């Protein structure tokens, strides 16, 4: 098929998918069946996924390229297009959206305002696609702001605007919009410098560093990096499960799309120290996210904190890419970018599965408190099995997709000590240690989750039914995706590494530094084949693990140990004597006590000299909230109260303010400060 015809077909499919999503949203507002509206949206999402991955696979873009969005007469020019990078994110968007919308068919009717949530979900998907297809600053920033507002509306509608929802939405909007100023600065300065037209700023110049730093701050806040993460564990658990899957699986990835676009494409080659800064932010986010997730007792909040952890892992890959590119190792820089993007897709798949599984569990049991759940693998075998697959994937266990992308990130970081200077080596070793510690703590965390929720004894002692087929089917599909992406990760690695702009000869003239013939892209095929190095034979590893598992099952036969009661010092074993979430994490809490500063409270009730009851409550406070955000918020409110006194209500006073402002501006202009 000719290239032009292929592009026409892909563009038609993409437009048809977006129209279908919008039409499904309109149907949800009318009197049509809610199931029909969601089915139309799901069909549109399939088209978006197909078109996005087709653009990635063929390397043929659609529409226009990036530009300033202004004509010679300073008239606004809206530009739209899709290239390989945005096509990859559109593919991820469509994949997660199909599963979430199919799941929502039976989930949303049990929530408040299901039609409003379905309509807003369609709008949310269109806004995300709007950002990915934008090719000028105005369109991009318009979609960026809408991307914050629509989820806030979903939370308020689904929670009937109760007090916790209003407070959560206020925190979410305040932080993301304040940090959004930095996103505006980054995009507008990049456009003014000509970076959007293919002329990046000079390496090491003040303009380059301002654009890159503003992007890291503004877009990093939207992605949930520490210490700019405080909105994320509040907002994601408040949304309905399908919307939580979209927020955690896709919305924060769109923020990472913007960050990759700026740091990799628009600003040229950044100094090595900036890559080390990205590594430091990634290490802090990965370790901080998993540590705080360990001490959570509510399942959706725990999953939200793990999003921060995985964003940190993605930033480790991005930081390795920046450092290696600064040192001229273009081939491994492309591999590191591929690792970053591969983990982005992997996290979208298994995190969406985890949130959908949490929604099914909440619908069946009425709670997400870890200490009140247990034995769900026996009573909800399909949901429990899919949730277990996602838990193993996020914990980085082979041969699932989380292991493949984390291993690739590990190999990219391992290249830093071998290639760069002493500072690069130290940064690489510290990043490797952070990644290894994160992987170990993630395993610990999900051993706790699986042990309490899926395997432990029944704590509720109430009938629990398996989720309907329309909820189970998308979870099975996502679980299969976790397996396939783990078995054949090499199929995606080469096209993802080829997205690096320095691998395209046509773009070489626009780069500040380019090493001819130094790309060294990884080889194709299902395994992870790396340039000048060994790879990961994922299919072979999978075959060995399957064979060993089958051999153990055959050796075991049908023998199984009979159930035996647990010993509880002679007491009758009840739910109050079973293992709790705090019991799993107590040793780690004692080790990190000096850092985390946990709080404990013991209440003893005594009657007639005999102890009747002992209550223990413990918590790990969010130190960043208490020592950074709360003091800042308190002082800001105090300053606002003082400034409010200027609102006297007197027209003469306001006229005086305006005159003083005009006089001050005229004085600055005459002195030459303003030109």
XYZ file of C-alpha atoms in Angstrom:
675
model
C 0.000 0.000 0.000
C 1.446 3.433 -0.905
C 2.582 5.616 1.978
C 0.064 8.377 1.260
C -2.766 5.896 1.169
C -1.632 4.334 4.448
C -1.585 7.753 6.113
C -5.075 8.479 4.792
C -6.373 5.190 6.186
C -4.740 5.725 9.596
C -6.044 9.287 9.790
C -9.558 8.163 8.875
C -9.516 5.435 11.509
C -8.268 7.858 14.163
C -10.873 10.509 13.323
C -13.634 7.882 13.268
C -12.534 6.655 16.691
C -12.549 10.139 18.206
C -15.971 10.870 16.681
C -17.298 7.600 18.116
C -15.999 8.473 21.587
C -17.662 11.875 21.399
C -20.869 10.350 20.063
C -20.908 7.850 22.902
C -20.577 10.724 25.353
C -23.578 12.457 23.769
C -25.590 9.230 23.911
C -24.835 8.993 27.634
C -26.415 12.430 28.079
C -29.610 11.346 26.323
C -32.144 8.646 27.011
C -30.352 5.881 25.188
C -29.154 2.837 27.084
C -26.020 3.546 29.091
C -24.580 0.254 27.848
C -24.954 1.384 24.224
C -23.203 4.685 24.978
C -20.283 2.914 26.639
C -20.086 0.346 23.813
C -19.838 3.139 21.230
C -17.069 4.777 23.278
C -15.246 1.440 23.560
C -15.464 0.893 19.799
C -14.005 4.356 19.241
C -11.178 3.559 21.663
C -10.330 0.434 19.660
C -9.981 2.591 16.552
C -7.746 5.070 18.400
C -5.494 2.251 19.642
C -5.227 0.691 16.176
C -4.399 4.010 14.512
C -1.851 4.969 17.179
C 0.082 1.705 17.110
C -0.078 1.664 13.293
C 1.652 5.051 13.175
C 4.302 3.770 15.597
C 4.879 0.594 13.575
C 5.084 2.241 10.157
C 6.858 5.432 11.230
C 4.610 7.505 8.960
C 3.155 10.540 10.685
C -0.242 12.106 10.138
C -1.145 15.752 9.671
C 1.177 18.621 10.466
C 4.393 18.873 12.417
C 5.054 21.110 15.407
C 5.107 24.858 14.850
C 4.663 28.137 16.666
C 0.979 28.304 15.705
C 1.306 31.898 14.434
C 1.286 33.042 10.834
C 3.283 35.975 9.501
C 0.450 38.337 10.435
C 0.375 36.980 14.013
C -2.912 35.186 13.330
C -3.530 32.041 15.361
C -2.991 28.830 13.387
C -4.231 25.592 14.957
C -2.049 22.622 14.015
C -2.853 18.935 14.406
C -0.837 15.819 13.745
C 0.416 12.471 14.990
C 3.976 11.186 14.886
C 5.506 8.017 16.293
C 5.734 9.284 19.871
C 2.177 10.592 20.086
C 0.978 7.507 18.171
C 2.500 5.287 20.864
C 0.680 7.193 23.606
C -2.564 7.161 21.590
C -2.206 3.379 21.347
C -1.780 3.115 25.113
C -4.752 5.451 25.605
C -7.025 3.361 23.414
C -5.896 0.082 24.996
C -6.631 1.164 28.559
C -9.822 2.994 27.559
C -11.320 -0.117 25.931
C -10.836 -2.122 29.113
C -12.080 0.667 31.398
C -15.214 1.381 29.334
C -16.109 -2.308 29.022
C -15.683 -2.682 32.776
C -17.826 0.417 33.374
C -20.866 -1.196 31.689
C -21.765 -3.034 34.923
C -19.785 -0.913 37.357
C -21.172 2.587 36.727
C -24.879 1.752 37.328
C -23.926 1.039 40.956
C -22.457 4.544 41.398
C -23.957 8.005 41.738
C -24.832 9.838 38.508
C -23.697 7.068 36.128
C -24.747 8.949 32.979
C -22.883 12.087 33.972
C -19.774 10.052 34.764
C -20.003 8.234 31.406
C -20.356 11.531 29.516
C -17.442 13.109 31.395
C -15.340 10.004 30.778
C -15.828 10.468 27.036
C -14.841 14.123 27.366
C -11.775 13.076 29.383
C -10.647 10.693 26.627
C -11.108 13.372 23.983
C -9.088 15.862 26.026
C -6.232 13.368 26.435
C -6.221 12.722 22.694
C -6.419 16.498 22.153
C -3.121 16.975 24.019
C -1.416 14.140 22.148
C -2.498 15.441 18.732
C -1.779 19.135 19.408
C 0.995 20.606 17.296
C 1.048 24.256 18.421
C 1.442 25.906 21.849
C -2.121 27.234 22.114
C -3.768 23.889 21.375
C -1.363 21.990 23.609
C -1.819 24.291 26.601
C -5.600 24.430 26.152
C -5.753 20.644 26.308
C -3.308 20.619 29.224
C -5.589 22.788 31.363
C -8.698 20.826 30.389
C -6.865 17.633 31.353
C -6.866 18.890 34.955
C -10.444 20.173 35.036
C -12.346 17.183 33.653
C -11.182 14.613 36.280
C -12.081 17.137 38.990
C -15.616 17.289 37.604
C -15.798 13.474 37.533
C -14.809 13.248 41.209
C -17.368 15.861 42.253
C -20.184 14.266 40.245
C -19.453 10.694 41.338
C -19.161 11.671 45.020
C -22.146 14.052 44.984
C -19.776 16.914 45.889
C -19.414 15.845 49.535
C -16.906 17.564 51.801
C -13.987 15.104 51.266
C -14.494 15.334 47.505
C -14.516 19.133 47.538
C -11.379 19.260 49.653
C -9.597 16.727 47.444
C -10.551 18.578 44.269
C -9.391 21.884 45.740
C -5.986 20.417 46.628
C -5.688 18.745 43.239
C -6.579 21.852 41.231
C -4.507 24.191 43.395
C -1.302 22.189 43.055
C -1.651 21.233 39.391
C -2.622 24.733 38.269
C 0.094 26.472 40.268
C 2.652 24.090 38.823
C 0.952 24.476 35.442
C 2.459 27.956 35.242
C 5.827 26.277 34.766
C 4.384 24.207 31.912
C 3.208 27.398 30.212
C 6.658 28.934 30.659
C 8.373 25.879 29.183
C 6.101 25.568 26.137
C 5.929 29.295 25.328
C 9.675 29.825 25.715
C 10.348 26.758 23.568
C 8.016 28.140 20.905
C 9.619 31.585 21.071
C 13.106 30.124 20.715
C 12.108 28.220 17.591
C 12.545 24.797 19.196
C 9.133 23.664 17.928
C 10.323 24.357 14.372
C 13.398 22.146 14.798
C 15.969 24.677 16.059
C 16.811 23.717 19.662
C 18.508 26.216 21.988
C 22.280 26.160 22.325
C 23.507 23.452 24.688
C 24.125 24.861 28.156
C 22.472 28.199 27.404
C 20.266 29.883 29.977
C 17.231 29.537 27.731
C 17.723 25.795 27.335
C 18.066 25.244 31.078
C 15.046 27.429 31.916
C 12.830 25.530 29.459
C 14.034 22.139 30.700
C 13.740 23.060 34.404
C 10.263 24.548 33.954
C 9.125 21.422 32.102
C 10.508 19.138 34.809
C 8.689 21.141 37.491
C 5.366 21.701 35.722
C 4.971 18.429 33.875
C 6.567 16.492 36.716
C 3.873 17.780 39.059
C 1.198 16.525 36.675
C 2.953 13.160 36.520
C 3.121 12.949 40.323
C 6.873 13.022 40.985
C 8.069 13.629 44.524
C 7.952 16.087 46.238
C 5.228 17.454 43.915
C 3.005 14.398 44.326
C 0.667 15.299 47.176
C -2.429 15.624 44.979
C -2.116 12.147 43.452
C -2.792 9.805 46.426
C -5.746 12.031 47.314
C -7.411 12.348 43.908
C -7.002 8.924 42.309
C -8.747 6.888 45.053
C -11.733 9.274 45.056
C -12.686 8.625 41.419
C -14.743 5.622 40.232
C -12.574 2.605 39.395
C -12.691 2.991 35.567
C -11.761 6.674 35.842
C -9.017 5.864 38.369
C -7.626 3.412 35.799
C -7.602 6.181 33.179
C -6.067 8.746 35.516
C -3.289 6.486 36.746
C -2.824 4.517 33.544
C -3.019 7.339 31.007
C -3.324 10.886 32.408
C -0.014 10.892 34.234
C 1.525 9.233 31.148
C 0.349 12.137 28.993
C 2.264 14.388 31.400
C 5.320 12.197 30.817
C 4.692 12.498 27.071
C 5.034 16.253 27.387
C 8.208 15.851 29.451
C 9.777 13.495 26.899
C 8.772 15.826 24.085
C 10.503 18.790 25.732
C 13.642 17.132 27.137
C 14.351 14.794 24.239
C 13.176 16.702 21.180
C 12.696 20.422 21.768
C 15.722 21.525 23.800
C 18.451 19.530 22.099
C 21.296 17.942 24.050
C 21.096 18.821 27.747
C 24.181 18.933 30.029
C 24.960 15.717 31.861
C 24.232 17.306 35.255
C 20.608 17.883 34.236
C 20.274 14.186 33.469
C 21.642 13.471 36.949
C 18.975 15.792 38.366
C 16.298 13.750 36.585
C 17.894 10.593 37.997
C 17.722 12.066 41.527
C 14.054 12.995 41.131
C 13.312 9.538 39.759
C 15.116 7.789 42.612
C 13.282 9.894 45.224
C 9.915 9.202 43.595
C 10.547 5.469 43.221
C 11.755 4.921 46.780
C 9.358 7.373 48.415
C 6.338 6.046 46.565
C 6.950 2.405 47.418
C 7.858 3.110 51.058
C 4.681 5.076 51.745
C 2.620 2.530 49.816
C 3.874 -0.191 52.156
C 2.213 1.453 55.158
C -1.180 2.065 53.565
C -4.241 0.143 54.713
C -6.619 1.193 51.900
C -6.149 -0.576 48.592
C -6.779 2.242 46.086
C -4.591 4.694 47.996
C -1.841 2.056 48.071
C -2.141 1.656 44.289
C -2.038 5.434 43.800
C 1.251 5.645 45.704
C 2.640 2.867 43.536
C 1.937 5.106 40.543
C 4.426 7.553 42.049
C 6.920 4.705 42.393
C 6.572 3.673 38.747
C 6.766 7.251 37.508
C 10.091 7.340 39.354
C 11.268 4.221 37.486
C 10.273 5.841 34.182
C 12.271 8.945 35.125
C 15.288 6.766 35.904
C 15.198 5.565 32.299
C 14.722 9.123 31.041
C 17.595 10.411 33.181
C 19.893 7.653 31.906
C 18.953 8.651 28.358
C 19.867 12.295 28.996
C 23.235 11.474 30.584
C 24.221 8.962 27.894
C 23.209 11.365 25.147
C 25.285 14.134 26.705
C 28.289 11.791 26.698
C 27.816 10.890 23.016
C 26.640 7.299 23.566
C 23.687 7.645 21.188
C 22.958 3.937 20.851
C 22.495 3.288 24.558
C 20.708 6.622 24.976
C 18.129 5.316 22.504
C 17.918 2.045 24.465
C 17.329 4.000 27.685
C 14.548 5.983 25.983
C 13.059 2.690 24.827
C 13.170 1.394 28.413
C 11.451 4.554 29.628
C 8.641 4.244 27.073
C 8.292 0.474 27.446
C 7.764 0.821 31.185
C 5.256 3.586 30.465
C 3.108 1.156 28.475
C 3.650 -1.701 30.914
C 2.609 0.443 33.862
C -0.478 1.632 32.003
C -1.556 -1.987 31.457
C -0.953 -3.494 34.886
C -1.989 -0.398 36.844
C -5.297 -0.215 34.937
C -5.810 -3.897 35.754
C -5.099 -3.301 39.439
C -7.574 -0.410 39.682
C -10.268 -2.359 37.830
C -9.636 -5.316 40.137
C -9.930 -3.016 43.151
C -13.246 -1.746 41.757
C -14.561 -5.296 41.363
C -13.456 -6.155 44.908
C -15.111 -3.033 46.327
C -18.336 -3.786 44.447
C -18.409 -7.349 45.808
C -17.335 -6.707 49.414
C -18.236 -3.069 50.082
C -14.763 -2.202 51.405
C -11.158 -1.734 50.315
C -9.641 -1.880 53.811
C -6.905 -4.503 53.679
C -7.568 -5.617 57.237
C -11.192 -6.474 56.401
C -10.569 -8.499 53.267
C -9.411 -12.062 52.812
C -9.893 -15.311 50.925
C -11.082 -13.628 47.725
C -9.084 -15.907 45.419
C -11.361 -18.804 46.365
C -14.594 -16.830 46.166
C -13.704 -14.605 43.187
C -11.317 -16.847 41.218
C -11.285 -14.857 37.948
C -10.929 -11.447 39.571
C -8.415 -12.774 42.092
C -6.291 -14.488 39.437
C -6.156 -11.367 37.239
C -5.327 -9.205 40.245
C -2.546 -11.634 41.216
C -1.044 -11.415 37.705
C -1.039 -7.612 37.893
C 0.478 -7.735 41.393
C 3.315 -9.935 40.156
C 3.817 -7.640 37.150
C 4.072 -4.466 39.221
C 6.404 -6.268 41.637
C 8.747 -6.966 38.702
C 8.580 -10.762 38.736
C 9.558 -12.671 35.573
C 8.331 -13.404 33.001
C 5.769 -10.580 33.177
C 5.993 -7.140 31.576
C 7.083 -5.222 34.664
C 10.220 -7.365 34.908
C 11.152 -6.799 31.251
C 11.066 -3.005 31.367
C 12.700 -2.783 34.807
C 15.491 -5.093 33.633
C 15.998 -2.893 30.581
C 16.118 0.206 32.796
C 18.657 -1.563 35.017
C 20.877 -2.327 32.018
C 20.669 1.290 30.842
C 21.728 2.553 34.278
C 24.537 0.002 34.343
C 25.944 1.673 31.248
C 26.548 4.963 33.089
C 29.575 3.892 35.169
C 31.088 2.224 32.099
C 30.696 5.195 29.768
C 30.849 8.511 31.594
C 33.016 10.372 34.053
C 33.315 9.768 37.796
C 30.196 11.807 38.578
C 28.227 9.814 36.003
C 29.395 6.580 37.573
C 28.417 7.648 41.081
C 25.011 8.814 39.858
C 24.525 5.541 37.991
C 25.452 3.410 41.005
C 23.108 5.343 43.286
C 20.295 5.080 40.739
C 20.924 1.330 40.430
C 20.752 0.967 44.209
C 17.498 2.935 44.296
C 15.991 0.762 41.555
C 17.057 -2.453 43.287
C 15.656 -1.286 46.639
C 12.432 -0.212 44.950
C 12.010 -3.626 43.335
C 12.561 -5.415 46.648
C 10.145 -3.190 48.554
C 7.532 -3.559 45.799
C 7.695 -7.333 46.182
C 7.235 -6.935 49.946
C 4.273 -4.640 49.470
C 2.399 -6.927 47.097
C 3.175 -10.012 49.150
C 1.243 -8.165 51.840
C -1.611 -7.277 49.485
C -1.943 -10.736 47.945
C -1.529 -12.461 51.306
C -4.210 -10.397 53.006
C -6.721 -9.843 50.202
C -6.521 -12.983 48.095
C -5.052 -15.798 50.187
C -5.877 -15.129 53.823
C -8.941 -16.410 55.656
C -12.320 -14.811 55.163
C -12.592 -11.852 57.568
C -16.047 -10.629 56.605
C -17.916 -13.922 56.771
C -20.461 -12.713 54.223
C -21.382 -14.096 50.805
C -19.265 -12.716 47.982
C -20.014 -13.297 44.309
C -17.704 -13.219 41.333
C -17.870 -10.112 39.161
C -20.062 -10.231 36.013
C -18.563 -11.363 32.713
C -18.467 -7.801 31.327
C -16.204 -6.837 34.245
C -14.090 -9.993 34.189
C -13.427 -9.980 30.423
C -11.436 -6.699 30.311
C -9.424 -7.804 33.339
C -8.562 -11.095 31.612
C -7.532 -9.166 28.486
C -5.241 -6.853 30.475
C -3.759 -9.828 32.345
C -3.023 -11.454 28.992
C -1.380 -8.189 27.932
C 0.896 -8.360 30.986
C 1.995 -11.840 29.917
C 2.456 -11.055 26.218
C 4.404 -7.847 26.838
C 6.645 -9.778 29.217
C 7.247 -12.711 26.859
C 7.956 -10.721 23.669
C 9.134 -7.245 24.819
C 11.631 -6.976 21.989
C 8.837 -6.499 19.463
C 8.248 -3.020 20.903
C 11.770 -2.081 21.960
C 13.194 -1.380 18.510
C 10.378 0.952 17.321
C 10.417 2.709 20.690
C 14.194 3.221 20.606
C 13.851 4.477 17.033
C 11.690 7.346 18.326
C 14.871 9.036 19.540
C 15.315 12.023 17.203
C 19.058 11.422 16.816
C 18.296 8.064 15.127
C 16.588 9.824 12.207
C 19.030 11.108 9.561
C 16.476 13.711 8.452
C 16.548 15.266 11.909
C 20.316 15.182 12.357
C 20.869 18.710 11.054
C 18.640 20.131 13.788
C 20.578 18.526 16.646
C 23.308 20.284 18.572
C 25.378 17.089 18.648
C 25.109 14.101 16.374
C 27.402 11.107 16.034
C 27.163 9.645 12.494
C 26.584 5.930 12.571
C 26.546 5.871 16.352
C 22.935 4.965 16.837
C 23.420 1.247 17.417
C 19.725 0.479 17.802
C 18.735 -2.796 19.498
C 17.914 -5.697 17.258
C 14.388 -6.786 16.480
C 12.664 -9.995 17.489
C 10.774 -11.037 20.620
C 13.796 -11.032 22.959
C 15.532 -7.927 24.285
C 18.674 -7.787 22.112
C 20.925 -4.892 23.144
C 23.761 -3.304 21.109
C 27.220 -4.637 21.901
C 25.927 -6.577 24.880
C 23.951 -9.569 25.952
C 20.192 -9.362 26.055
C 17.237 -10.886 27.814
C 15.934 -14.067 26.124
C 12.422 -13.506 27.430
C 10.722 -16.317 25.436
C 13.355 -18.830 26.526
C 13.147 -17.692 30.138
C 9.379 -18.077 29.997
C 9.655 -21.577 28.581
C 12.059 -22.602 31.364
C 9.802 -21.189 34.092
C 6.733 -22.887 32.621
C 8.598 -26.212 32.400
C 9.824 -25.967 36.002
C 6.352 -25.098 37.250
C 4.832 -28.027 35.353
C 7.491 -30.381 36.746
C 6.799 -29.260 40.313
C 3.061 -29.736 39.832
C 3.571 -33.221 38.421
C 5.937 -34.178 41.261
C 3.446 -32.920 43.799
C 0.554 -34.784 42.239
C -2.781 -34.389 43.955
C -1.371 -34.349 47.462
C -2.125 -31.303 49.522
C -1.726 -30.513 53.171
C -4.995 -30.633 55.122
C -6.103 -27.338 56.640
C -5.027 -26.850 60.236
C -6.091 -24.192 62.743
C -3.595 -21.496 63.644
C -2.289 -21.414 67.204
C -3.317 -18.255 69.082
C -2.165 -19.008 72.656
C -5.208 -21.121 73.319
C -7.713 -18.466 72.296
C -10.386 -19.013 69.716
C -9.079 -17.614 66.452
C -11.289 -14.738 65.299
C -10.859 -11.944 62.751
C -9.317 -9.706 65.412
C -6.416 -12.155 65.897
C -5.527 -12.560 62.227
C -2.548 -10.963 60.532
C -2.996 -7.311 59.677
C -1.376 -4.911 57.258
C 0.602 -3.365 60.132
C 1.908 -6.812 61.088
C 3.496 -7.268 57.662
C 5.253 -3.921 57.728
C 6.230 -3.686 61.408
C 9.869 -4.798 60.934
C 10.436 -2.269 58.172
C 8.731 0.425 60.209
C 11.148 -0.205 63.079
C 14.132 -0.022 60.707
C 12.961 3.275 59.183
C 11.607 4.751 62.400
C 14.177 7.520 62.500
C 13.193 8.679 59.007
C 9.445 8.085 58.865
C 8.635 9.186 62.438
C 5.606 6.861 62.872
C 2.901 7.701 65.388
C 1.422 5.239 67.865
C -1.440 5.326 70.287
C -2.332 2.616 72.799
C -5.629 2.800 74.689
C -6.251 0.348 77.544
C -9.725 -0.159 79.031
C -9.682 -1.540 82.567
C -12.680 -2.617 84.652
C -12.391 -3.748 88.281
C -8.647 -3.997 87.947
C -8.871 -6.341 84.963
C -7.803 -5.324 81.459
C -10.851 -5.619 79.220
C -9.565 -4.168 75.968
C -6.346 -2.900 74.413
C -6.561 -0.770 71.282
C -3.500 0.031 69.217
C -3.494 2.538 66.377
C -0.474 3.513 64.347
C 0.185 5.620 61.287
C 3.044 6.899 59.161
C 2.490 10.624 58.571
C 3.311 12.134 55.161
C 6.383 14.144 56.121
C 6.441 16.211 52.924
C 2.870 17.336 53.563
C 3.544 18.259 57.162
C 6.923 19.933 56.801
C 6.564 21.551 53.373
C 3.039 22.031 52.098
C 1.173 22.753 55.318
C 3.573 25.513 56.478
C 3.493 27.052 52.995
C -0.310 26.904 52.889
C -0.576 28.381 56.394
C 1.714 31.302 55.568
C 0.019 31.872 52.215
C -3.368 32.144 53.906
C -1.922 34.577 56.432
C -0.500 36.747 53.632
C -3.794 36.537 51.751
C -5.652 37.721 54.852
C -3.388 40.777 55.028
C -3.674 41.523 51.335
C -7.437 41.218 51.566
C -7.480 44.420 53.579
C -6.788 46.241 50.334
C -10.342 45.391 49.297
C -11.875 48.350 51.078
C -14.897 48.625 48.816
C -14.132 52.302 48.165
C -14.176 53.339 44.489
C -11.786 56.209 45.196
C -9.265 53.835 46.731
C -9.399 51.536 43.694
C -8.910 54.517 41.344
C -5.878 55.496 43.416
C -4.457 51.983 43.001
C -4.843 52.233 39.209
C -3.213 55.674 39.072
C -0.274 54.416 41.166
C 0.099 51.402 38.868
C 0.102 53.553 35.725
C 2.615 55.988 37.210
C 4.878 53.116 38.233
C 4.756 51.537 34.763
C 5.485 54.879 33.083
C 8.446 55.392 35.400
C 9.834 51.952 34.593
C 9.390 52.575 30.874
C 11.161 55.939 31.033
C 14.037 54.472 32.987
C 14.554 51.789 30.339
C 13.632 48.803 32.512
C 10.549 48.077 30.368
C 11.077 48.153 26.635
